[in-house]
Amino acid sequence: MSATLAEICAALGGVLHGEPGLSIDRLASLETAEADSLSFVAQARYASQIASTRAGALIVPPALLEPARARGACIETPDAYLYFARLTQWWKARREAAEQADAGPAIHPSALIDPTARLGEGVTVGAFAVIEAGVVVEQGARIGAHCVLERRAQVGARTRLSPRVTLGHDCRIGADGIVHGGVVIGADGFGFALHQGEWIKIEQLGAVRIGDRVEIGANSCIDRGALEDTVLEDGVKLDNLIQIGHNVQVGRNTAMAGCAGVAGSARIGANCTVGGGAVVLGHLTLADGVHISAASVVMRSIHQPGQYSGVFPIDDNRSWEKNAATLRQLHSLRDRIKALEKTS
Amino acid sequence: MSATLAEICAALGGVLHGEPGLSIDRLASLETAEADSLSFVAQARYASQIASTRAGALIVPPALLEPARARGACIETPDAYLYFARLTQWWKARREAAEQADAGPAIHPSALIDPTARLGEGVTVGAFAVIEAGVVVEQGARIGAHCVLERRAQVGARTRLSPRVTLGHDCRIGADGIVHGGVVIGADGFGFALHQGEWIKIEQLGAVRIGDRVEIGANSCIDRGALEDTVLEDGVKLDNLIQIGHNVQVGRNTAMAGCAGVAGSARIGANCTVGGGAVVLGHLTLADGVHISAASVVMRSIHQPGQYSGVFPIDDNRSWEKNAATLRQLHSLRDRIKALEKTS
Amino acid sequence: MSATLAEICAALGGVLHGEPGLSIDRLASLETAEADSLSFVAQARYASQIASTRAGALIVPPALLEPARARGACIETPDAYLYFARLTQWWKARREAAEQADAGPAIHPSALIDPTARLGEGVTVGAFAVIEAGVVVEQGARIGAHCVLERRAQVGARTRLSPRVTLGHDCRIGADGIVHGGVVIGADGFGFALHQGEWIKIEQLGAVRIGDRVEIGANSCIDRGALEDTVLEDGVKLDNLIQIGHNVQVGRNTAMAGCAGVAGSARIGANCTVGGGAVVLGHLTLADGVHISAASVVMRSIHQPGQYSGVFPIDDNRSWEKNAATLRQLHSLRDRIKALEKTS
């Protein structure tokens, strides 16, 4: 696939400086770009790489126009990173359009679709997908091979399910979402009553309700609620291997990195970020705009926006061993300091 | 679906106070309950919510009967939470029975079942399931769509496998179990001999042996043993995204929350709990009744029952940075305290 | 299955001491071995168990020959653990050969294989597998049931994909690899540009490139690169539930234990090990020969080989609470020590 700078600017805007007919075969980082590549410099701190990159053309903000122009073609735009994001979308859509021509039938004949399911216009369904009774798939949605949509599940318009996704009965995902392979939406929440040493199952009677523009990474799990629904609001972005427990609520535009876990009934605000491997314990509340650093463990509610961290600093093993051993006596060390203060 | 209080008490017991014909459409928490809802109050500390809930009826222990009775209908029972758990089971079974009437054939015609496999009475098999040679599925078990039961795998009576579960060759799960979507039972344990810088694979010749009444959450993994079997005893409950390494033994009624990991050859006792994201290192032993807090790392065997924790406390990022930096000098701080003590 | 000691030595070498016709039915650990079992003692520290094991025969290094010989048959070999590893491979291959006789057709008739896909000699494809246009599967590779190989994916010779693996479009795995169930290779990396509080998706235009002799554990995820490829070099071994972010590079023969996570653009050297549940943050570099302890969090690049750790030591809950509370004042404790030092 290739495109000229003129075609790119016609589609995405920006001010073109240099040869409009320059052909771009590849989007690339500054380090790996070649003469056929379009790259971007979003921040002034990367300005020093402008002179050395071999990219055929650069996307730059006005502040970096001069050095970029000095070395060759460029596209000037207020937010170069945003322009680059939209360029990747345009590039991918174009590549996929070229491939669609020779794609198979929209509804693969091996898919099993219950006659009571309703599929909107332009829906595609992959091989061996199973769509049960009462399911609704809105227009333009794409259901990958081997997906299972249990009874009464709903998929919003243009949402794409990669191969091997389970959307449990009565669960709903809104429009313009992306769900990656292996995701399980609507498994039972983890709820038991302890009775004479045995765990008595609390059946999970709620569902999962997911808003629009939500992305869920591969092999992540969103459990159904016990009584009410588990909720992911519009614009939530989850990376891979994330666990969302039952009854959790995640606010609008909150993003979580890989391997994060949120225990049951936690309420996470809007515009939060949760770093990779971080854990939020159950029944806690996080205000809007709370940012949890990677691998940190939230053990109490957080009511003020800000960045929060809690990670044991890594060290060479020998130093760590000494400090960790001393840490187990820290409280008594404090008492010894107090005693010294009294006598000093 | 709906049921009267009289029907509920006929099925589950309890002393009914109030209108027997009151119709319940929904089980709900105290906060979200409406006039059509049945809710419960298990503990005295929630007693203050009795007056304010809009629930049509409440399940309460004798100690809370008076205030509950003062506001309307209620079911009196010694353990309200246990009663509620059983009610969810009854409710779900009733709902499913209503749906079963229009379910498809018990053995979906697209499933591939080896002629040497033995399926007990009342077994159901979903679409595109693969059941290999020598598999045994006992009466009333339910095998979801897209499950793969490899050769000689065994599934006990009434156990349910959700769609997209793999039960590896020679692995066995007992009766009355529940396995959620995406679970992989019987992948190879992680075993290698290091030889001149290369990892030489140790083939994993054991299997996985799982007892009765075991529940396994979505996308969890239970590896097969190297020589002997990995074992989960009766009543074990595992949440989602849990890793159980090869040769691990988990004792009766032990429960683990999401994202926990147990490394190879660890032996965990009965009636333990392992919190979400906690890690148990390999070859360790945990006694019966050991409780590991969420996100804690078990680095040595624990021989006494009790609660154990080890998590860096979360803090605002600035405070954390200062304390974490100082932590790397903690051992030398101790030496400085010692020196001060000598001179004081 | 059974084999005589003579057959084993003929296949794998070693010096046989004792009855060549002794029949072995099982490989076993020293503790569980019986008269029909072959076991091994690799290290002198297990020498005390030689007298007590009931194993029919032992694999031992020269240093342990005398006590082993004193109790019965044995195979003498310079590296007993390596010999044992190779024995497990030989044992499994033999067992599988016996089973292959009654296996089904090499290409299951239910598999969907695009006519433009190229399958090498001896390739097997399981039930309901989906192989899209332009895929290449080299000779002797085994594609499990329910696998999805998207367009132009490539699988090297003799590589085995367990049931339910996704190999995304344009991704490649080399020869002699093993991929366990539920693995997703080539989901989108987690990349967004933040624009007025909304996350704008950066489409991931790279792929995943995996070398030879790579093993990937169940339900692990390897994301495709944003612009260039995510790379796992030859001999990498990943356990279950591991997350590898976009653009990550993992060097030759590096091994990671279960639940580890590597964030985007990290570069991990060759011959490293990453312990279970450990986290490597994004854009960091780890030199060759770096070993990260389980559950440790790498927050800065590491340029020297060695063992690195960072875990809060577990303790009884009461002690942990005290020490954790004091830890939040650690920086001020240091100041108090300083003050004491000035006045002393």
PDB file of C-alpha atoms in Angstrom, chain C residues 166-309:
ATOM      1  CA  THR C 166      -5.029 -17.188  17.602  1.00  0.00           C
ATOM      2  CA  LEU C 167      -2.140 -16.210  15.335  1.00  0.00           C
ATOM      3  CA  GLY C 168      -2.999 -12.753  14.039  1.00  0.00           C
ATOM      4  CA  HIS C 169      -2.632 -11.514  10.503  1.00  0.00           C
ATOM      5  CA  ASP C 170       0.936 -11.150   9.260  1.00  0.00           C
ATOM      6  CA  CYS C 171       2.389 -12.644  12.461  1.00  0.00           C
ATOM      7  CA  ARG C 172       5.040 -15.336  12.296  1.00  0.00           C
ATOM      8  CA  ILE C 173       6.309 -18.054  14.608  1.00  0.00           C
ATOM      9  CA  GLY C 174       9.404 -20.015  13.648  1.00  0.00           C
ATOM     10  CA  ALA C 175      10.247 -23.710  13.752  1.00  0.00           C
ATOM     11  CA  ASP C 176      10.011 -26.182  16.630  1.00  0.00           C
ATOM     12  CA  GLY C 177       7.801 -23.934  18.735  1.00  0.00           C
ATOM     13  CA  ILE C 178       5.015 -24.840  21.124  1.00  0.00           C
ATOM     14  CA  VAL C 179       2.012 -22.586  21.733  1.00  0.00           C
ATOM     15  CA  HIS C 180      -0.453 -23.593  24.421  1.00  0.00           C
ATOM     16  CA  GLY C 181      -4.197 -23.168  24.523  1.00  0.00           C
ATOM     17  CA  GLY C 182      -5.866 -19.784  24.492  1.00  0.00           C
ATOM     18  CA  VAL C 183      -2.798 -17.819  23.437  1.00  0.00           C
ATOM     19  CA  VAL C 184      -3.477 -14.656  21.445  1.00  0.00           C
ATOM     20  CA  ILE C 185      -0.600 -13.543  19.249  1.00  0.00           C
ATOM     21  CA  GLY C 186      -1.132 -10.296  17.424  1.00  0.00           C
ATOM     22  CA  ALA C 187      -3.885  -8.480  19.276  1.00  0.00           C
ATOM     23  CA  ASP C 188      -3.561  -4.715  19.022  1.00  0.00           C
ATOM     24  CA  GLY C 189      -0.987  -3.063  21.228  1.00  0.00           C
ATOM     25  CA  PHE C 190      -2.442  -0.579  23.708  1.00  0.00           C
ATOM     26  CA  GLY C 191      -1.863   2.771  22.070  1.00  0.00           C
ATOM     27  CA  PHE C 192      -3.938   5.946  22.186  1.00  0.00           C
ATOM     28  CA  ALA C 193      -3.469   9.668  21.802  1.00  0.00           C
ATOM     29  CA  LEU C 194      -5.283  11.685  24.443  1.00  0.00           C
ATOM     30  CA  HIS C 195      -7.303  14.451  22.820  1.00  0.00           C
ATOM     31  CA  GLN C 196      -9.646  16.634  24.870  1.00  0.00           C
ATOM     32  CA  GLY C 197     -10.136  13.870  27.424  1.00  0.00           C
ATOM     33  CA  GLU C 198     -10.911  11.179  24.850  1.00  0.00           C
ATOM     34  CA  TRP C 199      -8.599   8.366  23.798  1.00  0.00           C
ATOM     35  CA  ILE C 200      -7.960   8.359  20.047  1.00  0.00           C
ATOM     36  CA  LYS C 201      -6.865   4.922  18.900  1.00  0.00           C
ATOM     37  CA  ILE C 202      -3.482   4.498  17.290  1.00  0.00           C
ATOM     38  CA  GLU C 203      -3.975   1.591  14.942  1.00  0.00           C
ATOM     39  CA  GLN C 204      -1.301  -1.012  15.381  1.00  0.00           C
ATOM     40  CA  LEU C 205       0.314  -1.528  11.997  1.00  0.00           C
ATOM     41  CA  GLY C 206       3.186  -3.809  12.995  1.00  0.00           C
ATOM     42  CA  ALA C 207       3.059  -7.564  13.578  1.00  0.00           C
ATOM     43  CA  VAL C 208       4.666 -10.164  15.867  1.00  0.00           C
ATOM     44  CA  ARG C 209       7.823 -12.001  14.857  1.00  0.00           C
ATOM     45  CA  ILE C 210       8.732 -15.060  16.910  1.00  0.00           C
ATOM     46  CA  GLY C 211      11.889 -17.081  16.435  1.00  0.00           C
ATOM     47  CA  ASP C 212      12.574 -20.815  16.543  1.00  0.00           C
ATOM     48  CA  ARG C 213      12.180 -23.067  19.581  1.00  0.00           C
ATOM     49  CA  VAL C 214       9.906 -20.627  21.378  1.00  0.00           C
ATOM     50  CA  GLU C 215       7.319 -21.920  23.853  1.00  0.00           C
ATOM     51  CA  ILE C 216       4.345 -19.791  24.928  1.00  0.00           C
ATOM     52  CA  GLY C 217       2.145 -20.791  27.865  1.00  0.00           C
ATOM     53  CA  ALA C 218      -1.632 -20.957  28.015  1.00  0.00           C
ATOM     54  CA  ASN C 219      -3.679 -17.744  27.704  1.00  0.00           C
ATOM     55  CA  SER C 220      -0.590 -15.561  27.236  1.00  0.00           C
ATOM     56  CA  CYS C 221      -0.819 -12.538  24.957  1.00  0.00           C
ATOM     57  CA  ILE C 222       1.787 -11.100  22.595  1.00  0.00           C
ATOM     58  CA  ASP C 223       0.623  -7.816  21.103  1.00  0.00           C
ATOM     59  CA  ARG C 224       1.492  -6.645  17.623  1.00  0.00           C
ATOM     60  CA  GLY C 225       3.754  -3.626  17.279  1.00  0.00           C
ATOM     61  CA  ALA C 226       2.507  -0.114  16.595  1.00  0.00           C
ATOM     62  CA  LEU C 227       4.748   0.484  13.577  1.00  0.00           C
ATOM     63  CA  GLU C 228       7.502  -2.102  13.740  1.00  0.00           C
ATOM     64  CA  ASP C 229       7.145  -5.690  14.995  1.00  0.00           C
ATOM     65  CA  THR C 230       7.112  -7.108  18.500  1.00  0.00           C
ATOM     66  CA  VAL C 231       9.956  -9.646  18.605  1.00  0.00           C
ATOM     67  CA  LEU C 232      10.635 -12.821  20.583  1.00  0.00           C
ATOM     68  CA  GLU C 233      14.015 -14.221  19.608  1.00  0.00           C
ATOM     69  CA  ASP C 234      14.999 -17.884  19.300  1.00  0.00           C
ATOM     70  CA  GLY C 235      14.660 -20.053  22.368  1.00  0.00           C
ATOM     71  CA  VAL C 236      12.431 -17.729  24.400  1.00  0.00           C
ATOM     72  CA  LYS C 237      10.234 -19.582  26.897  1.00  0.00           C
ATOM     73  CA  LEU C 238       7.102 -17.954  28.295  1.00  0.00           C
ATOM     74  CA  ASP C 239       4.872 -19.509  30.924  1.00  0.00           C
ATOM     75  CA  ASN C 240       1.084 -18.990  31.221  1.00  0.00           C
ATOM     76  CA  LEU C 241      -0.874 -15.724  31.437  1.00  0.00           C
ATOM     77  CA  ILE C 242       2.028 -13.533  30.389  1.00  0.00           C
ATOM     78  CA  GLN C 243       1.509 -10.154  28.779  1.00  0.00           C
ATOM     79  CA  ILE C 244       3.994  -8.883  26.208  1.00  0.00           C
ATOM     80  CA  GLY C 245       3.167  -5.349  25.093  1.00  0.00           C
ATOM     81  CA  HIS C 246       3.659  -3.838  21.680  1.00  0.00           C
ATOM     82  CA  ASN C 247       7.152  -3.296  20.287  1.00  0.00           C
ATOM     83  CA  VAL C 248       8.740  -5.318  23.068  1.00  0.00           C
ATOM     84  CA  GLN C 249      11.908  -7.210  22.190  1.00  0.00           C
ATOM     85  CA  VAL C 250      12.851 -10.315  24.135  1.00  0.00           C
ATOM     86  CA  GLY C 251      16.345 -11.685  23.594  1.00  0.00           C
ATOM     87  CA  ARG C 252      17.433 -15.216  22.859  1.00  0.00           C
ATOM     88  CA  ASN C 253      16.779 -17.893  25.479  1.00  0.00           C
ATOM     89  CA  THR C 254      15.148 -15.545  27.942  1.00  0.00           C
ATOM     90  CA  ALA C 255      12.517 -17.253  30.116  1.00  0.00           C
ATOM     91  CA  MET C 256       9.579 -15.743  32.011  1.00  0.00           C
ATOM     92  CA  ALA C 257       7.407 -17.391  34.640  1.00  0.00           C
ATOM     93  CA  GLY C 258       3.632 -17.186  34.894  1.00  0.00           C
ATOM     94  CA  CYS C 259       1.718 -13.894  35.129  1.00  0.00           C
ATOM     95  CA  ALA C 260       4.740 -11.749  34.264  1.00  0.00           C
ATOM     96  CA  GLY C 261       4.017  -8.591  32.303  1.00  0.00           C
ATOM     97  CA  VAL C 262       6.247  -6.572  30.013  1.00  0.00           C
ATOM     98  CA  ALA C 263       4.975  -3.152  29.002  1.00  0.00           C
ATOM     99  CA  GLY C 264       5.349  -1.624  25.580  1.00  0.00           C
ATOM    100  CA  SER C 265       8.701  -0.986  23.916  1.00  0.00           C
ATOM    101  CA  ALA C 266      10.752  -2.639  26.676  1.00  0.00           C
ATOM    102  CA  ARG C 267      13.892  -4.380  25.462  1.00  0.00           C
ATOM    103  CA  ILE C 268      14.893  -7.444  27.417  1.00  0.00           C
ATOM    104  CA  GLY C 269      18.269  -8.989  26.729  1.00  0.00           C
ATOM    105  CA  ALA C 270      19.297 -12.566  26.074  1.00  0.00           C
ATOM    106  CA  ASN C 271      19.534 -15.252  28.765  1.00  0.00           C
ATOM    107  CA  CYS C 272      17.450 -13.283  31.211  1.00  0.00           C
ATOM    108  CA  THR C 273      14.843 -14.717  33.564  1.00  0.00           C
ATOM    109  CA  VAL C 274      11.762 -12.891  34.768  1.00  0.00           C
ATOM    110  CA  GLY C 275      10.053 -14.390  37.817  1.00  0.00           C
ATOM    111  CA  GLY C 276       6.361 -15.064  38.160  1.00  0.00           C
ATOM    112  CA  GLY C 277       4.168 -12.003  38.460  1.00  0.00           C
ATOM    113  CA  ALA C 278       7.074  -9.620  37.856  1.00  0.00           C
ATOM    114  CA  VAL C 279       6.389  -6.435  35.899  1.00  0.00           C
ATOM    115  CA  VAL C 280       8.751  -4.632  33.529  1.00  0.00           C
ATOM    116  CA  LEU C 281       7.649  -1.088  32.761  1.00  0.00           C
ATOM    117  CA  GLY C 282       7.631   0.347  29.291  1.00  0.00           C
ATOM    118  CA  HIS C 283      10.568   1.655  27.273  1.00  0.00           C
ATOM    119  CA  LEU C 284      13.142   0.146  29.663  1.00  0.00           C
ATOM    120  CA  THR C 285      16.205  -1.852  28.714  1.00  0.00           C
ATOM    121  CA  LEU C 286      17.423  -4.964  30.537  1.00  0.00           C
ATOM    122  CA  ALA C 287      20.944  -6.132  29.730  1.00  0.00           C
ATOM    123  CA  ASP C 288      21.746  -9.751  28.890  1.00  0.00           C
ATOM    124  CA  GLY C 289      21.825 -12.025  31.907  1.00  0.00           C
ATOM    125  CA  VAL C 290      19.525  -9.986  34.121  1.00  0.00           C
ATOM    126  CA  HIS C 291      17.408 -12.030  36.513  1.00  0.00           C
ATOM    127  CA  ILE C 292      14.308 -10.464  38.009  1.00  0.00           C
ATOM    128  CA  SER C 293      12.871 -12.125  41.107  1.00  0.00           C
ATOM    129  CA  ALA C 294       9.227 -13.102  41.231  1.00  0.00           C
ATOM    130  CA  ALA C 295       6.733 -10.284  41.773  1.00  0.00           C
ATOM    131  CA  SER C 296       9.389  -7.572  41.484  1.00  0.00           C
ATOM    132  CA  VAL C 297       8.721  -4.420  39.507  1.00  0.00           C
ATOM    133  CA  VAL C 298      11.382  -3.068  37.181  1.00  0.00           C
ATOM    134  CA  MET C 299      11.023   0.721  37.106  1.00  0.00           C
ATOM    135  CA  ARG C 300      14.368   1.696  35.594  1.00  0.00           C
ATOM    136  CA  SER C 301      16.693   0.151  33.030  1.00  0.00           C
ATOM    137  CA  ILE C 302      19.189  -2.404  34.307  1.00  0.00           C
ATOM    138  CA  HIS C 303      22.562  -2.423  32.631  1.00  0.00           C
ATOM    139  CA  GLN C 304      24.462  -4.998  34.700  1.00  0.00           C
ATOM    140  CA  PRO C 305      23.744  -8.728  34.759  1.00  0.00           C
ATOM    141  CA  GLY C 306      22.726 -10.107  38.135  1.00  0.00           C
ATOM    142  CA  GLN C 307      19.747 -10.876  40.331  1.00  0.00           C
ATOM    143  CA  TYR C 308      17.370  -8.041  41.166  1.00  0.00           C
ATOM    144  CA  SER C 309      14.507  -8.036  43.656  1.00  0.00           C
TER     145      SER C 309
END
